mmCIF file of C-alpha atoms and ligand atoms in Angstrom:
data_model
loop_
_atom_site.group_PDB
_atom_site.id
_atom_site.type_symbol
_atom_site.label_atom_id
_atom_site.label_comp_id
_atom_site.label_asym_id
_atom_site.label_seq_id
_atom_site.Cartn_x
_atom_site.Cartn_y
_atom_site.Cartn_z
ATOM 1 C CA MET A 732 -0.012 0.242 0.097
ATOM 2 C CA ILE A 733 1.206 3.631 -0.884
ATOM 3 C CA GLN A 734 1.773 5.974 1.876
ATOM 4 C CA ALA A 735 -0.604 8.586 1.856
ATOM 5 C CA GLU A 736 0.535 12.232 3.140
ATOM 6 C CA ILE A 737 -2.536 13.118 5.507
ATOM 7 C CA LYS A 738 -1.061 16.393 6.466
ATOM 8 C CA LYS A 739 1.937 18.462 5.252
ATOM 9 C CA ASN A 740 4.777 16.063 6.314
ATOM 10 C CA ILE A 741 2.627 13.639 8.278
ATOM 11 C CA PHE A 742 2.625 10.338 6.381
ATOM 12 C CA TRP A 743 0.277 7.226 6.995
ATOM 13 C CA VAL A 744 2.430 4.383 6.894
ATOM 14 C CA GLY A 745 0.054 1.653 7.911
ATOM 15 C CA VAL A 746 -1.166 -1.591 6.498
ATOM 16 C CA VAL A 747 -4.667 -2.770 5.195
ATOM 17 C CA ASP A 748 -5.580 -6.441 6.250
ATOM 18 C CA TRP A 749 -8.250 -7.359 3.429
ATOM 19 C CA ASN A 750 -8.405 -10.925 4.834
ATOM 20 C CA ILE A 751 -8.833 -10.945 8.626
ATOM 21 C CA ARG A 752 -12.356 -12.334 9.574
ATOM 22 C CA TYR A 753 -11.097 -12.769 13.605
ATOM 23 C CA PHE A 754 -10.146 -10.444 15.857
ATOM 24 C CA HIS A 755 -9.165 -10.564 19.474
ATOM 25 C CA GLY A 756 -9.030 -14.390 19.104
ATOM 26 C CA PRO A 757 -12.620 -15.951 18.454
ATOM 27 C CA MET A 758 -14.041 -12.482 20.461
ATOM 28 C CA TYR A 759 -14.553 -10.225 17.705
ATOM 29 C CA THR A 760 -15.568 -10.822 13.790
ATOM 30 C CA THR A 761 -14.113 -8.437 11.121
ATOM 31 C CA HIS A 762 -16.389 -8.962 8.305
ATOM 32 C CA ARG A 763 -15.073 -6.152 6.136
ATOM 33 C CA GLY A 764 -10.976 -6.820 7.202
ATOM 34 C CA THR A 765 -9.052 -3.912 8.995
ATOM 35 C CA THR A 766 -6.114 -1.370 8.707
ATOM 36 C CA TYR A 767 -3.300 -1.062 11.273
ATOM 37 C CA ASN A 768 -2.914 3.078 11.104
ATOM 38 C CA SER A 769 0.482 3.869 11.751
ATOM 39 C CA TYR A 770 1.686 7.487 11.368
ATOM 40 C CA LEU A 771 5.181 8.978 10.912
ATOM 41 C CA LEU A 772 5.788 12.878 11.547
ATOM 42 C CA LEU A 773 8.578 14.652 9.688
ATOM 43 C CA ASP A 774 10.065 17.055 11.698
ATOM 44 C CA GLU A 775 13.597 18.012 13.212
ATOM 45 C CA GLN A 776 12.810 15.120 15.769
ATOM 46 C CA PRO A 777 10.859 12.266 12.955
ATOM 47 C CA THR A 778 8.539 10.490 15.395
ATOM 48 C CA LEU A 779 6.497 7.561 14.285
ATOM 49 C CA VAL A 780 3.037 7.171 16.276
ATOM 50 C CA ASP A 781 1.891 3.275 16.745
ATOM 51 C CA THR A 782 3.184 0.332 14.742
ATOM 52 C CA VAL A 783 0.909 -2.218 13.237
ATOM 53 C CA PHE A 784 0.262 -6.133 13.632
ATOM 54 C CA THR A 785 3.150 -8.290 13.888
ATOM 55 C CA PRO A 786 2.831 -10.326 10.419
ATOM 56 C CA PHE A 787 2.972 -6.608 8.860
ATOM 57 C CA SER A 788 6.287 -5.604 10.383
ATOM 58 C CA GLU A 789 8.122 -5.613 7.088
ATOM 59 C CA ASP A 790 5.420 -3.656 5.332
ATOM 60 C CA LEU A 791 5.452 -1.061 7.816
ATOM 61 C CA LEU A 792 9.453 -0.756 7.448
ATOM 62 C CA ASN A 793 8.998 -0.614 3.934
ATOM 63 C CA ASN A 794 6.604 2.356 3.931
ATOM 64 C CA ILE A 795 8.755 3.909 6.526
ATOM 65 C CA ARG A 796 11.720 3.345 4.161
ATOM 66 C CA ALA A 797 9.844 5.132 1.300
ATOM 67 C CA VAL A 798 9.702 8.546 3.404
ATOM 68 C CA ILE A 799 12.952 8.602 5.647
ATOM 69 C CA ASP A 800 15.680 5.710 6.935
ATOM 70 C CA PRO A 801 14.421 4.597 10.270
ATOM 71 C CA LYS A 802 17.614 5.264 11.558
ATOM 72 C CA GLN A 803 16.278 9.016 11.605
ATOM 73 C CA LEU A 804 13.663 8.196 13.832
ATOM 74 C CA LYS A 805 14.127 9.978 17.449
ATOM 75 C CA TYR A 806 10.798 9.036 19.053
ATOM 76 C CA ILE A 807 8.220 5.902 18.599
ATOM 77 C CA VAL A 808 4.949 6.643 20.533
ATOM 78 C CA VAL A 809 3.021 3.553 21.951
ATOM 79 C CA ASN A 810 -0.410 4.640 22.425
ATOM 80 C CA HIS A 811 -1.551 1.315 23.343
ATOM 81 C CA VAL A 812 0.590 -2.020 23.744
ATOM 82 C CA GLU A 813 -2.087 -4.477 22.428
ATOM 83 C CA MET A 814 -0.290 -6.515 19.406
ATOM 84 C CA ASP A 815 -2.099 -4.994 16.525
ATOM 85 C CA HIS A 816 -0.502 -1.319 17.394
ATOM 86 C CA SER A 817 2.963 -2.701 18.992
ATOM 87 C CA GLY A 818 3.616 -6.083 17.348
ATOM 88 C CA ALA A 819 6.026 -4.546 15.188
ATOM 89 C CA LEU A 820 7.798 -2.724 17.871
ATOM 90 C CA PRO A 821 10.528 -5.096 17.839
ATOM 91 C CA ALA A 822 11.322 -4.619 14.066
ATOM 92 C CA VAL A 823 11.242 -1.035 14.312
ATOM 93 C CA MET A 824 13.290 -1.044 17.286
ATOM 94 C CA GLU A 825 16.039 -3.126 15.341
ATOM 95 C CA ALA A 826 15.762 -0.744 12.599
ATOM 96 C CA ALA A 827 15.850 2.088 15.048
ATOM 97 C CA PRO A 828 17.892 1.660 18.115
ATOM 98 C CA GLN A 829 18.567 4.887 18.675
ATOM 99 C CA ALA A 830 14.754 5.862 19.144
ATOM 100 C CA THR A 831 12.899 6.684 22.415
ATOM 101 C CA ILE A 832 9.563 5.247 23.234
ATOM 102 C CA LEU A 833 7.132 7.724 24.337
ATOM 103 C CA CYS A 834 4.281 5.523 26.586
ATOM 104 C CA SER A 835 1.802 5.825 29.454
ATOM 105 C CA GLU A 836 3.078 4.563 33.025
ATOM 106 C CA LYS A 837 1.004 1.494 32.619
ATOM 107 C CA ALA A 838 2.091 0.659 29.190
ATOM 108 C CA ALA A 839 5.882 0.713 30.411
ATOM 109 C CA PRO A 840 5.828 -2.756 32.387
ATOM 110 C CA SER A 841 3.340 -4.398 29.346
ATOM 111 C CA ILE A 842 6.205 -3.377 26.715
ATOM 112 C CA ASP A 843 9.163 -4.708 29.233
ATOM 113 C CA LYS A 844 6.944 -7.908 29.565
ATOM 114 C CA HIS A 845 6.032 -8.247 26.045
ATOM 115 C CA PHE A 846 9.019 -7.411 24.219
ATOM 116 C CA SER A 847 11.741 -6.179 25.850
ATOM 117 C CA SER A 848 12.825 -3.952 29.204
ATOM 118 C CA SER A 849 16.323 -2.672 27.417
ATOM 119 C CA TRP A 850 14.453 -0.180 25.066
ATOM 120 C CA LYS A 851 14.382 3.696 25.869
ATOM 121 C CA LYS A 852 11.595 5.001 27.419
ATOM 122 C CA GLN A 853 10.005 7.788 28.229
ATOM 123 C CA ILE A 854 6.516 7.852 30.651
ATOM 124 C CA MET A 855 4.215 10.541 29.485
ATOM 125 C CA LYS A 856 1.227 11.636 31.609
ATOM 126 C CA SER A 857 -1.667 14.015 30.871
ATOM 127 C CA GLY A 858 -0.563 17.097 29.971
ATOM 128 C CA ASP A 859 2.713 16.390 29.171
ATOM 129 C CA THR A 860 4.311 17.630 26.125
ATOM 130 C CA VAL A 861 7.163 16.902 23.716
ATOM 131 C CA SER A 862 8.661 18.944 21.062
ATOM 132 C CA ILE A 863 9.596 17.656 17.773
ATOM 133 C CA GLY A 864 10.572 21.221 16.177
ATOM 134 C CA LYS A 865 7.811 22.765 14.540
ATOM 135 C CA ARG A 866 5.257 20.784 16.187
ATOM 136 C CA THR A 867 4.422 19.428 19.772
ATOM 137 C CA LEU A 868 3.199 16.167 20.749
ATOM 138 C CA ALA A 869 0.521 16.709 23.934
ATOM 139 C CA PHE A 870 -0.657 13.394 25.592
ATOM 140 C CA VAL A 871 -3.514 12.571 27.562
ATOM 141 C CA GLU A 872 -4.094 9.413 29.174
ATOM 142 C CA ALA A 873 -6.841 7.583 28.200
ATOM 143 C CA PRO A 874 -7.339 4.598 30.714
ATOM 144 C CA MET A 875 -9.909 1.743 29.601
ATOM 145 C CA LEU A 876 -10.573 3.385 26.373
ATOM 146 C CA HIS A 877 -9.861 0.655 25.937
ATOM 147 C CA TRP A 878 -7.240 -0.932 28.264
ATOM 148 C CA PRO A 879 -5.576 0.584 31.216
ATOM 149 C CA ASP A 880 -2.496 1.899 29.086
ATOM 150 C CA SER A 881 -4.298 3.522 26.338
ATOM 151 C CA MET A 882 -3.055 7.171 25.441
ATOM 152 C CA PHE A 883 -3.735 9.721 22.958
ATOM 153 C CA THR A 884 -1.514 12.026 21.234
ATOM 154 C CA TYR A 885 -2.707 15.185 20.099
ATOM 155 C CA ILE A 886 -0.702 17.714 17.554
ATOM 156 C CA PRO A 887 -1.894 21.189 18.311
ATOM 157 C CA GLU A 888 -0.335 22.943 15.541
ATOM 158 C CA GLU A 889 -2.182 20.437 12.880
ATOM 159 C CA LYS A 890 -5.266 20.400 15.073
ATOM 160 C CA LEU A 891 -4.895 16.660 14.911
ATOM 161 C CA LEU A 892 -5.851 14.144 17.031
ATOM 162 C CA LEU A 893 -4.589 10.442 17.271
ATOM 163 C CA PRO A 894 -6.590 8.254 19.670
ATOM 164 C CA ASN A 895 -5.537 4.702 18.604
ATOM 165 C CA ASP A 896 -8.394 2.646 19.046
ATOM 166 C CA ALA A 897 -11.098 5.499 20.073
ATOM 167 C CA PHE A 898 -13.064 6.259 17.036
ATOM 168 C CA GLY A 899 -11.862 3.429 15.153
ATOM 169 C CA GLN A 900 -13.803 0.803 12.598
ATOM 170 C CA HIS A 901 -12.614 -2.420 11.644
ATOM 171 C CA ILE A 902 -12.651 -1.851 8.158
ATOM 172 C CA ALA A 903 -10.079 -2.559 4.977
ATOM 173 C CA SER A 904 -10.066 -0.011 2.610
ATOM 174 C CA SER A 905 -7.932 1.633 -0.408
ATOM 175 C CA ALA A 906 -9.024 5.114 0.684
ATOM 176 C CA ARG A 907 -7.992 6.438 3.852
ATOM 177 C CA PHE A 908 -10.520 9.599 4.132
ATOM 178 C CA ASP A 909 -14.060 9.774 5.478
ATOM 179 C CA ASP A 910 -14.942 11.808 2.582
ATOM 180 C CA GLU A 911 -13.737 9.085 -0.328
ATOM 181 C CA VAL A 912 -15.948 6.331 1.298
ATOM 182 C CA ASP A 913 -19.506 5.093 2.088
ATOM 183 C CA MET A 914 -19.947 6.385 5.235
ATOM 184 C CA THR A 915 -22.902 3.797 6.200
ATOM 185 C CA GLU A 916 -20.220 1.072 6.361
ATOM 186 C CA VAL A 917 -17.879 3.194 8.093
ATOM 187 C CA MET A 918 -20.765 3.869 10.993
ATOM 188 C CA GLN A 919 -22.022 0.455 11.133
ATOM 189 C CA GLU A 920 -18.360 -0.805 12.190
ATOM 190 C CA ALA A 921 -17.757 2.334 14.133
ATOM 191 C CA LYS A 922 -20.969 1.238 16.066
ATOM 192 C CA LYS A 923 -20.089 -2.392 16.355
ATOM 193 C CA TYR A 924 -16.568 -1.440 17.560
ATOM 194 C CA TYR A 925 -18.169 0.726 20.096
ATOM 195 C CA ALA A 926 -20.793 -1.783 21.220
ATOM 196 C CA ASN A 927 -18.242 -4.470 21.709
ATOM 197 C CA ILE A 928 -15.268 -3.106 23.022
ATOM 198 C CA LEU A 929 -16.164 0.276 24.490
ATOM 199 C CA LEU A 930 -19.666 -0.344 25.647
ATOM 200 C CA PRO A 931 -18.295 -1.318 29.252
ATOM 201 C CA PHE A 932 -16.595 2.155 29.510
ATOM 202 C CA SER A 933 -19.127 4.306 28.507
ATOM 203 C CA SER A 934 -19.247 6.848 32.036
ATOM 204 C CA LEU A 935 -15.174 6.834 30.886
ATOM 205 C CA VAL A 936 -16.003 7.588 27.385
ATOM 206 C CA LEU A 937 -18.237 10.868 28.128
ATOM 207 C CA LYS A 938 -16.026 11.879 31.030
ATOM 208 C CA LYS A 939 -12.982 11.603 28.584
ATOM 209 C CA ILE A 940 -14.520 13.933 25.855
ATOM 210 C CA GLU A 941 -15.879 16.454 28.524
ATOM 211 C CA GLU A 942 -12.226 16.689 29.360
ATOM 212 C CA VAL A 943 -10.815 17.349 26.122
ATOM 213 C CA VAL A 944 -13.822 19.705 25.231
ATOM 214 C CA GLU A 945 -12.844 21.618 28.867
ATOM 215 C CA MET A 946 -9.071 21.795 27.461
ATOM 216 C CA GLY A 947 -10.328 23.570 24.695
ATOM 217 C CA ILE A 948 -8.834 21.023 22.106
ATOM 218 C CA GLU A 949 -9.488 22.128 18.727
ATOM 219 C CA ILE A 950 -9.583 19.136 16.451
ATOM 220 C CA ASP A 951 -9.966 19.284 12.217
ATOM 221 C CA MET A 952 -8.618 15.491 11.911
ATOM 222 C CA ILE A 953 -8.815 12.405 14.141
ATOM 223 C CA ALA A 954 -6.611 9.708 12.847
ATOM 224 C CA PRO A 955 -7.811 6.723 14.690
ATOM 225 C CA SER A 956 -5.496 3.473 14.680
ATOM 226 C CA HIS A 957 -8.059 1.595 12.778
ATOM 227 C CA GLY A 958 -9.693 2.363 9.584
ATOM 228 C CA ILE A 959 -10.942 5.512 8.108
ATOM 229 C CA ILE A 960 -9.503 9.160 9.125
ATOM 230 C CA TRP A 961 -12.083 11.761 9.958
ATOM 231 C CA ARG A 962 -10.971 14.870 8.037
ATOM 232 C CA ASN A 963 -14.202 15.794 6.429
ATOM 233 C CA ASP A 964 -16.381 15.702 9.821
ATOM 234 C CA PRO A 965 -14.659 14.393 12.925
ATOM 235 C CA GLY A 966 -17.719 16.085 14.705
ATOM 236 C CA LYS A 967 -19.971 13.249 13.592
ATOM 237 C CA ILE A 968 -18.070 10.220 15.315
ATOM 238 C CA ILE A 969 -17.441 12.341 18.395
ATOM 239 C CA ASN A 970 -21.446 12.929 18.635
ATOM 240 C CA ALA A 971 -22.273 9.423 17.896
ATOM 241 C CA TYR A 972 -19.805 8.499 20.627
ATOM 242 C CA VAL A 973 -21.702 10.707 23.192
ATOM 243 C CA GLU A 974 -24.961 9.301 21.954
ATOM 244 C CA TRP A 975 -23.765 5.343 22.245
ATOM 245 C CA ALA A 976 -21.938 6.470 25.619
ATOM 246 C CA LYS A 977 -25.433 8.089 27.010
ATOM 247 C CA GLY A 978 -27.316 4.938 26.216
ATOM 248 C CA THR A 979 -29.830 6.557 23.877
ATOM 249 C CA ASN A 980 -31.773 4.157 22.479
ATOM 250 C CA LYS A 981 -34.161 4.108 19.207
ATOM 251 C CA ASN A 982 -37.784 3.478 19.390
ATOM 252 C CA LYS A 983 -36.496 -0.327 18.400
ATOM 253 C CA ALA A 984 -36.978 -3.778 20.119
ATOM 254 C CA THR A 985 -34.050 -6.742 18.996
ATOM 255 C CA VAL A 986 -35.743 -10.437 19.334
ATOM 256 C CA VAL A 987 -33.011 -12.905 19.763
ATOM 257 C CA TYR A 988 -33.941 -16.557 19.704
ATOM 258 C CA ASP A 989 -32.981 -19.911 18.808
ATOM 259 C CA THR A 990 -35.338 -23.055 18.006
ATOM 260 C CA MET A 991 -35.452 -26.790 18.102
ATOM 261 C CA TRP A 992 -38.454 -27.945 16.265
ATOM 262 C CA ASP A 993 -39.456 -24.320 15.603
ATOM 263 C CA SER A 994 -41.882 -23.698 18.521
ATOM 264 C CA THR A 995 -39.990 -20.978 19.825
ATOM 265 C CA ASP A 996 -39.373 -19.331 16.238
ATOM 266 C CA LYS A 997 -43.084 -19.095 15.644
ATOM 267 C CA MET A 998 -43.612 -17.263 18.751
ATOM 268 C CA ALA A 999 -40.471 -15.071 17.876
ATOM 269 C CA HIS A 1000 -42.332 -14.070 14.655
ATOM 270 C CA ALA A 1001 -45.872 -13.565 16.389
ATOM 271 C CA ILE A 1002 -44.049 -11.343 19.364
ATOM 272 C CA ALA A 1003 -42.192 -9.207 16.783
ATOM 273 C CA SER A 1004 -45.548 -8.650 14.552
ATOM 274 C CA GLY A 1005 -46.998 -7.472 17.792
ATOM 275 C CA LEU A 1006 -43.961 -5.240 18.288
ATOM 276 C CA VAL A 1007 -44.131 -3.635 14.861
ATOM 277 C CA GLU A 1008 -47.931 -3.347 15.182
ATOM 278 C CA GLY A 1009 -47.338 -1.399 18.236
ATOM 279 C CA GLY A 1010 -45.358 0.801 16.551
ATOM 280 C CA MET A 1011 -41.672 -0.318 17.286
ATOM 281 C CA GLU A 1012 -38.612 -0.863 14.763
ATOM 282 C CA VAL A 1013 -37.874 -4.832 15.168
ATOM 283 C CA LYS A 1014 -34.913 -6.896 14.224
ATOM 284 C CA ILE A 1015 -34.641 -10.779 14.453
ATOM 285 C CA PHE A 1016 -31.945 -12.620 14.869
ATOM 286 C CA ARG A 1017 -31.950 -16.550 15.267
ATOM 287 C CA MET A 1018 -28.507 -17.088 17.364
ATOM 288 C CA SER A 1019 -27.275 -20.536 15.748
ATOM 289 C CA VAL A 1020 -26.940 -18.511 12.204
ATOM 290 C CA SER A 1021 -26.353 -14.769 13.206
ATOM 291 C CA ASP A 1022 -23.171 -12.998 14.371
ATOM 292 C CA ARG A 1023 -22.928 -12.396 17.698
ATOM 293 C CA ASN A 1024 -21.055 -9.146 17.283
ATOM 294 C CA ASP A 1025 -23.558 -7.879 15.015
ATOM 295 C CA VAL A 1026 -26.586 -8.708 16.833
ATOM 296 C CA ILE A 1027 -25.033 -6.776 20.101
ATOM 297 C CA ALA A 1028 -24.649 -4.059 17.931
ATOM 298 C CA GLU A 1029 -28.142 -4.042 17.045
ATOM 299 C CA VAL A 1030 -29.300 -4.094 20.823
ATOM 300 C CA MET A 1031 -26.742 -1.133 21.847
ATOM 301 C CA ASP A 1032 -29.613 1.026 20.503
ATOM 302 C CA SER A 1033 -32.882 -0.803 21.128
ATOM 303 C CA GLU A 1034 -35.127 -0.132 23.831
ATOM 304 C CA LEU A 1035 -35.757 -3.666 24.104
ATOM 305 C CA LEU A 1036 -34.490 -6.849 23.988
ATOM 306 C CA VAL A 1037 -36.841 -9.966 23.900
ATOM 307 C CA VAL A 1038 -34.939 -13.484 24.069
ATOM 308 C CA GLY A 1039 -36.585 -16.458 23.574
ATOM 309 C CA SER A 1040 -35.586 -20.006 24.015
ATOM 310 C CA PRO A 1041 -36.928 -23.975 24.016
ATOM 311 C CA THR A 1042 -36.111 -25.496 27.320
ATOM 312 C CA ILE A 1043 -33.461 -28.409 27.245
ATOM 313 C CA ASN A 1044 -32.361 -29.957 30.269
ATOM 314 C CA ARG A 1045 -34.100 -27.534 32.197
ATOM 315 C CA GLU A 1046 -31.807 -24.897 30.548
ATOM 316 C CA PHE A 1047 -32.133 -22.701 27.741
ATOM 317 C CA ILE A 1048 -30.685 -23.730 24.583
ATOM 318 C CA PRO A 1049 -26.341 -23.493 24.139
ATOM 319 C CA ALA A 1050 -27.233 -21.255 21.025
ATOM 320 C CA LEU A 1051 -27.667 -18.594 23.380
ATOM 321 C CA SER A 1052 -24.977 -18.620 25.832
ATOM 322 C CA ALA A 1053 -22.188 -16.805 24.347
ATOM 323 C CA PHE A 1054 -24.801 -13.808 23.557
ATOM 324 C CA LEU A 1055 -26.138 -13.561 26.990
ATOM 325 C CA ASP A 1056 -22.609 -14.078 28.619
ATOM 326 C CA ASP A 1057 -21.352 -11.323 26.793
ATOM 327 C CA LEU A 1058 -24.245 -9.042 27.590
ATOM 328 C CA MET A 1059 -23.486 -9.572 31.007
ATOM 329 C CA GLY A 1060 -19.645 -8.377 30.678
ATOM 330 C CA LEU A 1061 -20.952 -5.360 28.624
ATOM 331 C CA LYS A 1062 -24.073 -4.581 30.499
ATOM 332 C CA PRO A 1063 -25.823 -1.996 28.097
ATOM 333 C CA LYS A 1064 -27.796 0.760 29.890
ATOM 334 C CA ASN A 1065 -31.448 1.872 29.856
ATOM 335 C CA LYS A 1066 -33.119 -1.145 28.498
ATOM 336 C CA ARG A 1067 -35.755 -3.295 29.126
ATOM 337 C CA ALA A 1068 -36.234 -7.081 28.163
ATOM 338 C CA ALA A 1069 -38.903 -9.823 28.088
ATOM 339 C CA LEU A 1070 -38.845 -13.357 27.808
ATOM 340 C CA PHE A 1071 -40.381 -16.207 25.918
ATOM 341 C CA GLY A 1072 -40.089 -19.942 24.969
ATOM 342 C CA SER A 1073 -41.383 -22.838 24.433
ATOM 343 C CA SER A 1074 -40.847 -26.511 26.694
ATOM 344 C CA GLY A 1075 -42.257 -29.647 26.960
ATOM 345 C CA TRP A 1076 -41.242 -32.533 29.315
ATOM 346 C CA SER A 1077 -39.634 -29.893 31.688
ATOM 347 C CA ARG A 1078 -39.376 -26.045 32.136
ATOM 348 C CA GLY A 1079 -36.715 -24.116 33.197
ATOM 349 C CA ALA A 1080 -35.470 -22.080 30.266
ATOM 350 C CA THR A 1081 -36.863 -18.571 30.961
ATOM 351 C CA LYS A 1082 -35.679 -18.767 34.540
ATOM 352 C CA GLN A 1083 -32.107 -19.843 33.613
ATOM 353 C CA MET A 1084 -32.210 -16.626 31.254
ATOM 354 C CA ASP A 1085 -34.208 -14.295 33.574
ATOM 355 C CA GLU A 1086 -30.829 -14.604 36.002
ATOM 356 C CA ARG A 1087 -28.219 -13.770 33.316
ATOM 357 C CA VAL A 1088 -30.754 -10.921 31.638
ATOM 358 C CA LYS A 1089 -30.760 -9.380 35.324
ATOM 359 C CA LYS A 1090 -27.068 -9.573 35.991
ATOM 360 C CA ALA A 1091 -26.669 -8.099 32.642
ATOM 361 C CA GLY A 1092 -28.229 -4.956 33.852
ATOM 362 C CA PHE A 1093 -31.656 -4.870 32.074
ATOM 363 C CA THR A 1094 -35.281 -4.183 33.948
ATOM 364 C CA LEU A 1095 -36.773 -7.246 33.110
ATOM 365 C CA HIS A 1096 -40.557 -7.322 32.098
ATOM 366 C CA ASP A 1097 -42.632 -8.973 34.864
ATOM 367 C CA GLU A 1098 -44.665 -11.026 32.453
ATOM 368 C CA THR A 1099 -43.027 -13.872 30.049
ATOM 369 C CA MET A 1100 -44.793 -15.736 27.318
ATOM 370 C CA GLU A 1101 -44.323 -19.301 27.627
ATOM 371 C CA VAL A 1102 -46.334 -22.273 25.743
ATOM 372 C CA TYR A 1103 -46.395 -26.028 26.156
ATOM 373 C CA TRP A 1104 -44.825 -27.976 23.015
ATOM 374 C CA VAL A 1105 -46.349 -26.406 20.041
ATOM 375 C CA PRO A 1106 -48.122 -22.627 19.953
ATOM 376 C CA GLY A 1107 -51.645 -23.005 18.459
ATOM 377 C CA GLU A 1108 -53.529 -20.328 16.750
ATOM 378 C CA GLU A 1109 -54.645 -18.889 20.164
ATOM 379 C CA GLU A 1110 -51.301 -19.214 21.465
ATOM 380 C CA LEU A 1111 -49.418 -17.198 18.769
ATOM 381 C CA GLN A 1112 -52.494 -14.561 19.096
ATOM 382 C CA GLN A 1113 -51.333 -14.247 22.517
ATOM 383 C CA CYS A 1114 -47.856 -13.916 21.377
ATOM 384 C CA SER A 1115 -48.600 -11.185 19.464
ATOM 385 C CA GLU A 1116 -50.481 -9.376 22.240
ATOM 386 C CA PHE A 1117 -47.351 -9.849 24.620
ATOM 387 C CA GLY A 1118 -45.696 -7.977 21.695
ATOM 388 C CA LYS A 1119 -47.966 -5.256 21.600
ATOM 389 C CA LYS A 1120 -48.118 -4.644 25.074
ATOM 390 C CA LEU A 1121 -44.347 -4.657 25.020
ATOM 391 C CA ALA A 1122 -44.171 -1.968 22.683
ATOM 392 C CA ALA A 1123 -47.167 0.191 24.506
ATOM 393 C CA GLY A 1124 -44.146 0.047 27.409
ATOM 394 C CA ALA A 1125 -41.774 1.365 25.536
ATOM 395 C CA ASN A 1126 -39.781 4.187 27.293
ATOM 396 C CA ILE A 1127 -38.681 6.473 24.402
ATOM 397 C CA GLU A 1128 -39.292 10.196 24.856
HETATM 398 FE FE1 FEO B 2442 -6.855 -2.296 21.729
HETATM 399 FE FE2 FEO B 2442 -6.344 -2.152 18.181
HETATM 400 O O1 FEO B 2442 -6.139 -2.605 19.889
#
């Protein structure tokens, strides 16, 4: 990939990973691939901000070499030690042993343990600055956005924010900027990223955005370490983060279920028709054929989650386990939930789901919709009425 000059003498020297489909091991699906964005600042003290994932180390070095000899690098900023951004550090430090790493206090021991304790390092705290010539690197610690070591780098002379993972999206693209791509895709990936990774830290996201606003930082470009660079409308992603962090809901219900012999499937669709009649937007997912991360992105802006399962071994169906477990960790705010399912020889699915949904922080509707074996016409009508009743309780201003 040819390096791009994102501002005068500031180069994108990252790589595009077109083929990655799983990230964080099996935790996160990347249907559209990703990029690992690394930035080279040409100044009196040439500086590299973030590296790339380990297998692309040589590509990064070639991209740097197309601009300068790595031996000229004075600083390497490590905004975050996770391997997708620091995996190429050993290769870069071998090519630029004279460079000093700038990182947060939490990042330093992590660099030592992952790689080497022999490299020169300087710890940066919020408010610290380093002059690199005509420009200044200003640092803002951003713990838990999304790791304890995370840090933003800001270049005031350029009004440029380099926030690492924050405001990023997993999307491979030959284009670099928001005015060159389909923004529907970009926002979908940004939302999925927030829902699956940043959601538990929403209060910290809001605080960090407030802190940056109070500091009077002017931003005309946000260059994250994944995906598209926000040069046309950086406010778009900041505003979206504020809404997601506040837990703003649409008048929308997400129905998530699985089924053995279609009884719970029939119930899901009857409940959904009642929700639609009641005026709600509805998304329906049979979990065994759906992507968990995509479903969680839909849950994030839904006011209501409706979960259904048949009973098997007095439990809910295993196809729902990872989804419910994930929700317990992510804890979305300001949401209602309701449960349904069919059972035959024994009952228990809704009771077992009840515990998990409450633990995930949802306000659980008192009434559950349960049928014995197969729902008949009358019971399907009751499911539809149940949906209407749930829609009537929507808590949307
Ligand atoms: Fe937290 Fe993109 O790594």
